Amino acid sequence: MSITPGLLPVGLRDRLPPQAEAASRLLHRVIVAIGRHGYDRVAPPLAEFEEGLVGRLKSARAQDLLRFVDPVSQRTLALRPDITAQIGRIAATRMRHRARPLRLAYGGPVLKLRATQLRPERELIQTGAELIGSDTVAAAIELLGVAIEALETAGVTGITVDLTLPDLVETLAAGPLPLAPERIDAVRATLDAKDAGGLAALDAEAYLPFIAAAGPLDDAMTRLRRVPGADALSSRLDGIAAIAAAFRDRVTLTLDPTERHGFEYQSWLGFSLFGAGLSGEVGRGGSYTIVHADGGEEAAIGFSLYIDPLVDAGLGQEPRRRLFLPTGTDPAAAASLRGQGWTTIAALADGDDAAALGCTHRLVGGEPQPL
Amino acid sequence: MAEPIILAIPKGRILVETLPLLAAVGVVPEAAFSDESSRALRFATNRPDIGLIRVRAFDVATFVAHGAAQLGIVGSDVLDEFDYSELYAPVDLNIGHCRLSVAEPAELAEGDDPREWSHVRVATKYPNLTARHFAARGVQAECVKLNGAMEIAPVLGLSSRIVDLVSSGSTLKANGLVEVEVITQVSARLIVNRAAFKTRAAEIVPLVEAFRRTVAAKTGVRAA
């Protein structure tokens, strides 16, 4: 059966005006805002050797990648589902000799193997920043500040930052609230889903108060400090308190100690970013470890934003003044009008219709007149 | 004023037990909500900041996962079937108890040893949960998705076995079926949309807390 002209594969779409332009405008603004903090842009390729990509993506398995055999090298290549792993590769190889902390920025398309009902897009524009060589509280404050500024620059309002403790279960299981090793994964998944009933079924009720502790930051922090066993977390909680103090006047802060969603490879700190009127999260980040080829490890912290939900919410669109230039208009005059901020639509034939071409103004006697 | 919080309530099994729970939390629906013949789908409550919708149990999870409703009440069977990443289930409401089981005709069960299965054909409302359960046991399950009246499938030869909710077991018995394996215990859960839980924490966390206290008071367990 032939494919209907225009039909695209599941999860892929064409962006038309004005969204296509909004997407490139938003990406540009965000990258510029990140760059002003000294994060230099790098641009890794769209596809890589599958082996290299999988090794660095601790959260993705080979079967989660869109793969194909490269006719040239006969090796399996994969399209990137995430750029951060590539930044880790660059930091660990080609830029390993550069001074630390290394500040890098990136932005470009990523492709996911599967779409879900909740996240139907397979192609997304990902952008972000990574700070390599430090994951201290000071590094976290700088990075979160850059993330918030990037969102503000993109026009996102009502920003909520949800702070999380990705290694909570490991830390507690190794200390005050022991768990059998074979049970750790199950407890982690249950806590991630805040599944109180499931936790009871796993005989891990000692972890129940951590589900109840999630919420607005100050309350959550108070409750969390009171949970038996939470002493083991006090250095993390002090770090969270310092981060909160830096941003409490600027954004709404919540604390969710058991969140694990997509923080599978994060260490002491994770955060998700939300905005008013945007469904689901628009970005996330946290601290993690980069592993070098010789087994050496390096601390890092970073964040990623997705441009697509911002475009879908109508951000990045600017009304344009489109000026119709009748045939015979002086090219120099037209150039000067573009210099003043006009978008010009030149008539190619006498019959061209200004209104049908989306113009708001027409040039009459050298002066723009509203249509 | 901010948009009201929407709480999705399932029709059927759990609804009767839900109303006293809601009342204890301080949410009283308008009269039409309890009127089975009402055609309305959306209802007001005594609190202007909380609205209710009454939908099918499976749709409760879908509405809340997509953020169309912020909160919902649904059986853990539905949560396990969908396995939505955007749902939290912070409170086990301790109502609507039953279990999800494999059942087969009594005559088949007599000579049958579940340890020897390699492939089963199952009629069920829960194809994902069923396939996952059998796969974990090393058995390939071919699922026939039905929306109700599973019990009749083995009699008419649609499938040899069924996976369905069992409470007293009387429906199975009336159809000549016996329960051969319990997949999971089921109870109703309060569910919350993940993004709403963060972005509207100031409104939603106290509500969740109220449900948690009410359940704890009812069961005599210390509030967590």
XYZ file of C-alpha atoms in Angstrom:
595
model
C 0.000 0.000 0.000
C 1.342 3.427 -0.876
C 1.828 6.097 1.764
C -0.519 9.072 1.561
C 1.476 12.171 0.529
C 2.290 14.222 3.620
C 1.910 11.391 6.118
C 4.838 11.313 8.547
C 5.973 8.451 10.809
C 4.564 8.351 14.342
C 5.953 11.046 16.621
C 7.467 13.189 13.851
C 6.030 16.417 12.476
C 6.639 19.422 10.286
C 6.869 22.754 12.025
C 5.263 25.526 9.976
C 5.227 29.305 10.410
C 5.104 30.817 12.947
C 6.140 27.864 15.186
C 9.230 26.961 13.162
C 10.605 30.420 13.647
C 9.573 30.513 17.316
C 11.544 27.303 17.866
C 14.739 28.701 16.366
C 14.273 32.023 18.156
C 13.798 30.306 21.535
C 16.802 28.023 21.020
C 18.947 31.011 20.079
C 17.824 33.063 23.075
C 18.409 30.225 25.505
C 21.870 29.414 24.128
C 22.850 33.101 24.266
C 21.602 33.402 27.862
C 23.625 30.324 28.850
C 26.674 31.568 26.937
C 26.726 34.847 28.871
C 27.660 32.823 31.959
C 30.779 31.566 30.225
C 29.391 28.290 28.877
C 30.960 27.705 25.462
C 28.952 25.933 22.815
C 29.950 22.548 21.436
C 28.122 20.674 18.682
C 28.398 16.872 18.670
C 27.028 14.906 15.687
C 23.490 13.561 15.322
C 24.684 9.940 15.084
C 27.536 8.038 16.695
C 28.806 4.475 17.099
C 26.167 2.712 19.129
C 28.811 1.323 21.472
C 30.114 4.738 22.458
C 26.673 6.203 22.980
C 25.292 3.328 25.059
C 28.387 3.187 27.252
C 27.872 6.770 28.315
C 24.086 6.816 28.559
C 23.646 5.148 31.880
C 19.889 5.552 31.616
C 19.404 4.132 28.120
C 19.930 0.636 26.801
C 20.871 -0.274 23.240
C 17.308 -1.388 22.548
C 16.085 2.132 23.424
C 18.071 3.681 20.549
C 17.177 4.123 16.916
C 19.975 2.090 15.299
C 21.147 1.243 11.801
C 24.194 -0.268 10.129
C 26.535 2.307 8.602
C 27.093 1.199 4.973
C 30.596 2.730 5.101
C 32.072 1.305 8.303
C 29.670 -1.645 8.653
C 29.394 -0.707 12.327
C 26.117 -0.109 14.128
C 25.344 3.582 14.485
C 22.716 5.122 16.732
C 20.903 8.436 16.621
C 21.334 10.366 19.834
C 18.320 10.326 22.185
C 20.114 12.773 24.507
C 23.015 15.185 24.049
C 24.407 15.161 27.612
C 26.153 11.820 27.100
C 27.989 13.296 24.122
C 29.088 16.288 26.214
C 30.467 13.810 28.753
C 32.423 12.113 25.951
C 33.860 15.416 24.737
C 34.865 16.408 28.285
C 36.517 13.037 28.878
C 38.419 12.910 25.563
C 39.024 15.936 23.333
C 38.684 18.513 26.098
C 40.172 16.494 28.893
C 43.272 18.677 29.043
C 41.296 21.926 29.380
C 41.174 23.705 32.727
C 38.435 22.735 35.177
C 35.728 23.637 35.859
C 34.852 23.271 32.189
C 31.652 25.060 31.174
C 29.959 23.765 28.005
C 26.631 24.537 26.308
C 24.774 22.710 23.559
C 21.543 22.708 21.597
C 20.120 20.585 18.807
C 17.687 17.861 17.808
C 17.488 14.458 19.513
C 15.514 11.424 18.388
C 13.800 8.902 20.632
C 13.048 5.377 19.530
C 9.545 5.270 20.914
C 6.759 7.710 21.505
C 4.402 7.181 24.421
C 0.850 8.356 24.803
C 2.014 10.896 27.373
C 5.048 12.070 25.364
C 4.028 11.633 21.748
C 7.010 13.484 20.209
C 10.003 11.447 19.093
C 12.036 14.347 17.795
C 12.790 17.103 20.283
C 15.116 20.095 20.456
C 17.293 19.730 23.524
C 19.478 22.487 24.909
C 21.410 22.930 28.118
C 24.648 23.458 29.965
C 27.130 21.194 31.736
C 29.680 22.227 34.354
C 32.416 19.591 34.486
C 34.897 19.220 37.326
C 32.721 20.214 40.288
C 29.406 19.303 41.885
C 29.621 21.449 44.998
C 26.778 23.539 46.388
C 28.369 26.616 44.741
C 28.373 24.803 41.385
C 24.743 23.779 41.878
C 23.727 27.364 42.652
C 25.495 28.700 39.556
C 23.984 26.064 37.300
C 20.444 26.339 38.637
C 20.716 30.119 38.283
C 21.699 29.706 34.621
C 18.769 27.300 34.074
C 16.257 29.679 35.633
C 17.632 32.623 33.662
C 17.430 30.585 30.442
C 13.755 29.805 31.114
C 12.999 33.425 31.982
C 14.693 34.551 28.764
C 12.464 32.141 26.842
C 9.420 33.810 28.393
C 8.465 31.113 30.892
C 6.664 32.521 33.947
C 5.606 30.997 37.267
C 8.700 28.787 37.407
C 8.698 25.929 39.926
C 11.918 24.087 40.766
C 11.475 20.668 42.327
C 14.619 19.565 44.166
C 15.260 15.861 44.671
C 17.763 13.541 46.360
C 18.459 10.896 43.703
C 20.765 8.701 45.825
C 18.478 8.736 48.886
C 17.773 4.999 48.894
C 21.434 3.978 48.459
C 22.509 6.351 51.214
C 19.874 5.191 53.682
C 20.110 1.514 52.787
C 23.858 1.612 53.461
C 23.262 3.270 56.833
C 20.318 3.694 59.173
C 17.577 1.922 57.158
C 19.167 -1.273 55.813
C 17.617 -3.075 52.855
C 18.526 -6.400 51.285
C 20.490 -5.632 48.056
C 17.977 -7.489 45.904
C 15.213 -5.293 47.255
C 16.818 -1.892 46.620
C 15.617 -1.563 43.024
C 12.045 -2.448 43.921
C 11.979 -0.003 46.840
C 13.420 2.713 44.600
C 10.783 2.163 41.911
C 7.996 2.141 44.488
C 9.234 5.352 46.100
C 9.523 6.942 42.664
C 5.840 6.254 42.033
C 5.056 7.384 45.604
C 3.219 4.091 45.857
C 2.467 3.902 49.579
C 0.579 0.615 49.228
C 3.394 -0.989 47.251
C 5.966 0.030 49.858
C 4.027 -1.702 52.601
C 3.902 -4.840 50.444
C 7.733 -4.711 50.184
C 8.141 -4.566 53.951
C 9.891 -1.217 53.670
C 7.534 0.887 55.773
C 10.480 2.730 57.319
C 10.682 4.598 54.000
C 7.012 5.651 54.089
C 7.641 9.017 55.837
C 9.830 10.075 52.893
C 6.786 9.931 50.597
C 4.808 12.048 53.032
C 7.658 14.573 53.292
C 7.316 15.784 49.674
C 5.846 19.231 49.130
C 6.586 22.968 49.430
C 10.237 23.251 50.419
C 10.105 24.680 53.942
C 7.471 22.241 55.227
C 9.094 19.333 53.445
C 12.482 20.172 54.914
C 11.083 20.366 58.449
C 9.286 17.055 58.064
C 12.273 15.405 56.463
C 14.676 16.421 59.226
C 12.320 14.750 61.716
C 12.170 11.362 59.966
C 14.078 8.684 61.909
C 17.252 7.893 59.986
C 17.341 11.230 58.139
C 20.543 12.212 60.012
C 22.420 10.340 57.292
C 21.124 12.939 54.836
C 22.029 16.057 56.798
C 24.893 17.221 54.538
C 22.586 16.869 51.514
C 19.809 18.727 53.273
C 22.177 21.558 54.252
C 23.153 21.810 50.585
C 19.470 21.956 49.562
C 18.857 24.660 52.173
C 21.708 26.787 50.741
C 20.343 26.365 47.211
C 16.855 27.248 48.394
C 18.108 30.401 50.112
C 19.638 31.550 46.821
C 16.431 31.238 44.806
C 13.476 31.522 47.174
C 12.550 35.037 46.034
C 12.744 34.153 42.378
C 10.922 30.827 41.908
C 8.585 28.461 43.759
C 10.601 25.692 45.376
C 9.431 22.205 46.260
C 11.345 19.272 47.680
C 10.637 15.705 46.726
C 13.150 13.394 48.410
C 12.019 10.195 46.665
C 11.765 11.359 43.055
C 13.793 9.138 40.743
C 12.169 9.817 37.375
C 14.980 10.149 34.873
C 17.504 10.776 37.662
C 18.843 7.232 37.392
C 22.388 8.431 36.943
C 22.305 11.502 39.187
C 24.216 11.606 42.483
C 23.421 13.884 45.431
C 21.197 16.443 43.718
C 18.526 16.417 41.033
C 16.019 19.040 39.980
C 13.030 19.317 37.630
C 11.814 22.588 36.147
C 8.160 23.451 35.612
C 6.428 26.554 34.277
C 2.938 28.035 34.531
C 0.665 26.802 31.755
C 3.155 24.224 30.476
C 2.082 20.616 30.826
C 4.699 18.381 32.371
C 8.262 19.376 33.084
C 10.235 21.603 30.711
C 13.681 20.722 31.955
C 15.729 18.805 34.452
C 19.227 18.414 35.731
C 21.470 17.407 38.573
C 24.895 16.256 39.677
C 26.535 13.151 38.194
C 29.842 11.440 37.572
C 31.751 11.250 34.292
C 33.795 8.070 33.931
C 37.051 8.324 31.992
C 38.504 5.568 29.814
C 41.185 4.865 32.439
C 38.516 4.405 35.113
C 39.084 7.853 36.631
C 35.977 9.723 37.707
C 35.057 13.358 37.525
C 32.181 15.179 39.227
C 29.842 17.230 37.051
C 26.515 18.992 37.160
C 24.235 20.044 34.326
C 20.739 20.761 33.076
C 18.697 20.209 29.910
C 15.672 22.039 28.595
C 13.350 20.992 25.800
C 12.287 23.798 23.467
C 9.238 21.985 22.044
C 6.826 22.353 24.994
C 7.651 26.068 25.039
C 6.831 26.392 21.335
C 3.610 24.422 21.823
C 2.624 26.856 24.582
C 2.962 29.714 22.091
C 6.190 31.193 23.451
C 8.761 32.762 21.142
C 6.234 34.141 18.662
C 6.514 37.779 17.781
C 3.978 39.692 15.730
C 5.706 40.943 12.618
C 5.025 44.086 10.671
C 4.950 42.789 7.108
C 5.235 45.467 4.490
C 4.094 44.939 0.885
C 6.458 46.493 -1.682
C 4.771 47.158 -5.026
C 6.734 46.385 -8.187
C 9.317 48.991 -8.972
C 10.122 49.879 -5.356
C 13.658 51.241 -4.969
C 15.856 48.415 -3.547
C 17.816 50.855 -1.382
C 14.607 52.220 0.165
C 13.467 48.653 0.837
C 16.780 47.825 2.514
C 16.495 50.883 4.713
C 12.958 49.856 5.762
C 14.234 46.363 6.684
C 16.910 48.128 8.704
C 14.095 49.833 10.633
C 12.630 46.439 11.551
C 10.118 45.926 8.737
C 9.668 42.533 7.108
C 9.297 43.223 3.403
C 7.290 41.195 0.889
C 8.155 42.288 -2.609
C 5.612 42.010 -5.409
C 7.011 39.907 -8.212
C 4.138 40.728 -10.575
C 1.558 43.479 -10.653
C -1.273 41.147 -9.664
C 0.247 40.044 -6.295
C -2.264 40.453 -3.462
C -0.836 42.068 -0.307
C -3.556 40.757 2.002
C -3.358 37.182 0.713
C 0.401 37.220 1.308
C -0.153 38.099 4.964
C 1.008 41.725 4.787
C -0.063 44.220 7.443
C 1.109 47.331 5.562
C 1.638 48.557 2.023
C 4.263 50.993 0.823
C 2.439 53.996 -0.656
C 4.487 56.971 -1.829
C 7.517 55.832 0.147
C 5.490 55.565 3.407
C 4.110 52.362 4.981
C 0.303 52.561 5.220
C -1.771 50.026 7.216
C -3.814 47.747 4.961
C -9.153 32.731 40.961
C -7.005 29.727 40.077
C -8.529 26.803 38.172
C -10.272 24.380 40.535
C -8.578 21.095 41.385
C -10.333 18.270 39.506
C -10.728 14.947 41.316
C -11.596 11.986 39.064
C -13.806 9.299 40.636
C -14.497 5.928 39.003
C -17.989 4.676 38.305
C -18.977 1.338 39.770
C -17.202 -0.835 42.302
C -15.270 1.786 44.272
C -17.779 4.658 44.099
C -19.946 3.584 47.067
C -16.969 3.283 49.385
C -15.489 6.541 48.131
C -18.305 8.858 49.225
C -17.854 8.432 53.024
C -14.110 8.894 52.532
C -14.665 12.137 50.637
C -17.026 13.353 53.339
C -14.426 12.635 56.010
C -11.895 14.666 54.026
C -14.407 17.503 53.894
C -15.473 17.245 50.253
C -19.230 16.851 49.745
C -20.402 16.489 46.126
C -23.571 18.137 44.875
C -26.678 15.901 45.019
C -26.578 14.970 41.314
C -23.267 13.123 41.837
C -24.925 10.251 43.704
C -27.845 10.164 41.291
C -27.112 7.232 38.971
C -29.545 8.566 36.356
C -27.863 11.954 36.111
C -26.317 12.521 32.688
C -23.864 15.083 34.003
C -20.162 14.176 33.950
C -18.784 17.087 35.917
C -19.962 18.023 39.396
C -19.452 20.796 41.914
C -18.674 20.218 45.588
C -19.133 22.197 48.796
C -15.648 23.587 48.115
C -15.443 26.021 45.207
C -11.778 25.049 44.673
C -12.570 21.343 44.087
C -14.605 19.830 41.248
C -15.378 16.182 40.519
C -15.620 14.160 37.339
C -17.157 10.663 37.189
C -15.545 8.448 34.544
C -14.666 4.793 33.936
C -11.974 3.392 36.206
C -9.448 3.010 33.367
C -10.118 6.578 32.278
C -9.421 7.927 35.782
C -5.771 6.937 35.342
C -5.656 8.418 31.838
C -7.221 11.747 32.850
C -4.828 12.138 35.770
C -1.719 10.956 33.882
C -2.322 13.621 31.234
C -2.984 16.278 33.857
C -6.586 16.822 32.702
C -7.538 15.949 36.298
C -5.045 16.596 39.077
C -6.218 13.915 41.511
C -8.083 10.646 41.183
C -9.187 7.518 42.976
C -8.518 4.245 41.229
C -7.766 0.570 41.905
C -4.138 -0.538 41.921
C -5.114 -3.007 39.142
C -5.580 -0.066 36.758
C -2.277 1.536 37.833
C -0.401 -1.711 37.248
C -2.017 -2.155 33.845
C -0.990 1.284 32.553
C 2.237 1.762 34.468
C 2.062 5.512 33.703
C 5.253 7.322 34.657
C 3.417 10.557 35.443
C 1.296 9.182 38.278
C 1.958 9.161 41.987
C -0.074 6.920 44.308
C 0.784 8.442 47.680
C -2.100 7.020 49.731
C -3.450 3.468 49.896
C -7.105 4.232 50.665
C -7.703 0.772 52.091
C -11.033 0.392 50.250
C -12.136 -1.596 47.218
C -10.123 -4.655 48.232
C -10.039 -7.613 45.864
C -7.416 -9.551 43.928
C -6.410 -10.077 40.328
C -6.307 -13.774 39.509
C -5.937 -16.346 36.779
C -8.969 -18.627 36.510
C -9.782 -21.587 34.302
C -12.619 -24.099 33.895
C -12.839 -26.586 36.783
C -12.383 -29.596 34.478
C -9.215 -28.106 32.931
C -7.830 -27.294 36.406
C -8.152 -30.932 37.513
C -5.405 -32.181 35.225
C -3.468 -28.934 34.949
C -0.100 -28.005 36.444
C 0.658 -24.261 36.083
C 4.399 -25.031 36.412
C 4.349 -26.749 33.023
C 2.820 -23.902 30.992
C 4.801 -22.409 28.117
C 2.001 -20.617 26.295
C -1.441 -19.577 27.495
C -4.356 -17.901 25.769
C -6.064 -15.537 28.185
C -9.144 -13.331 27.951
C -8.701 -10.214 30.054
C -9.291 -6.521 30.563
C -5.625 -6.275 31.594
C -3.474 -7.346 28.588
C -0.283 -5.516 29.693
C -0.378 -6.658 33.281
C -1.194 -10.216 32.205
C 1.575 -10.403 29.592
C 4.081 -8.965 32.078
C 3.068 -11.370 34.815
C 3.402 -14.427 32.604
C 6.614 -13.203 30.940
C 8.204 -12.884 34.397
C 7.296 -16.542 34.932
C 8.742 -17.546 31.563
C 5.341 -18.119 29.986
C 4.210 -16.464 26.777
C 0.677 -15.095 27.147
C -1.546 -14.451 24.163
C -4.081 -11.959 25.448
C -7.561 -11.395 24.062
C -8.696 -7.979 25.223
C -12.290 -7.897 26.473
C -14.052 -5.061 28.258
C -16.309 -7.191 30.485
C -17.954 -10.576 30.994
C -14.593 -12.386 30.850
C -16.132 -15.375 32.607
C -18.005 -16.433 29.518
C -14.874 -16.640 27.313
C -13.703 -20.156 28.369
C -17.187 -21.642 28.096
C -17.503 -20.478 24.482
C -13.939 -21.385 23.560
C -12.631 -17.844 23.090
C -9.744 -18.595 25.426
C -8.868 -21.352 27.845
C -8.176 -19.028 30.786
C -9.107 -15.584 32.067
C -7.419 -12.949 34.214
C -9.926 -10.882 36.158
C -10.718 -9.277 39.498
C -11.999 -11.679 42.131
C -13.557 -10.650 45.417
C -15.891 -13.349 46.747
C -15.335 -15.790 43.876
C -19.049 -16.336 43.361
C -19.070 -15.086 39.754
C -16.291 -17.537 38.880
C -18.131 -20.374 40.557
C -21.403 -19.585 38.788
C -19.551 -19.928 35.478
C -17.772 -23.172 36.338
C -14.343 -21.527 36.804
C -11.755 -21.944 39.556
C -9.017 -19.559 40.629
C -5.598 -21.117 39.973
C -3.169 -18.272 40.615
C -3.285 -14.870 42.342
C -1.379 -12.230 40.343
C -1.701 -9.372 42.796
C -3.788 -7.979 45.650
C -5.781 -4.886 44.728
C -6.942 -1.869 46.716
C -8.003 1.654 45.782
C -5.336 4.374 45.734
C -5.358 8.133 45.723
C -3.426 9.169 42.623
C -1.883 12.535 41.770
C -0.519 13.962 38.529
C 3.231 14.405 38.866
C 3.489 17.934 37.441
C 0.452 19.149 39.407
C 1.956 17.737 42.589
C 4.927 20.080 42.088
C 3.408 23.154 40.508
C 0.294 23.261 42.704
C 1.907 21.797 45.801
C 0.375 24.403 48.120
C -3.152 23.249 47.192
C -2.578 19.561 46.534
C -0.236 18.517 49.352
C -2.759 19.495 52.111
C -5.478 17.513 50.300
C -3.244 14.446 50.049
C -2.394 14.932 53.715
C -6.131 15.028 54.584
C -6.715 11.718 52.779
C -3.694 10.200 54.520
C -4.966 11.289 57.968
C -8.499 10.081 57.260
C -7.308 6.638 56.198
C -4.945 6.405 59.158
C -7.721 7.373 61.595
C -10.063 4.803 60.046
C -7.590 1.950 60.182
C -6.108 2.979 63.514
C -2.615 3.133 62.031
C -0.226 5.877 63.061
C -0.243 8.663 60.470
C 3.012 8.582 58.526
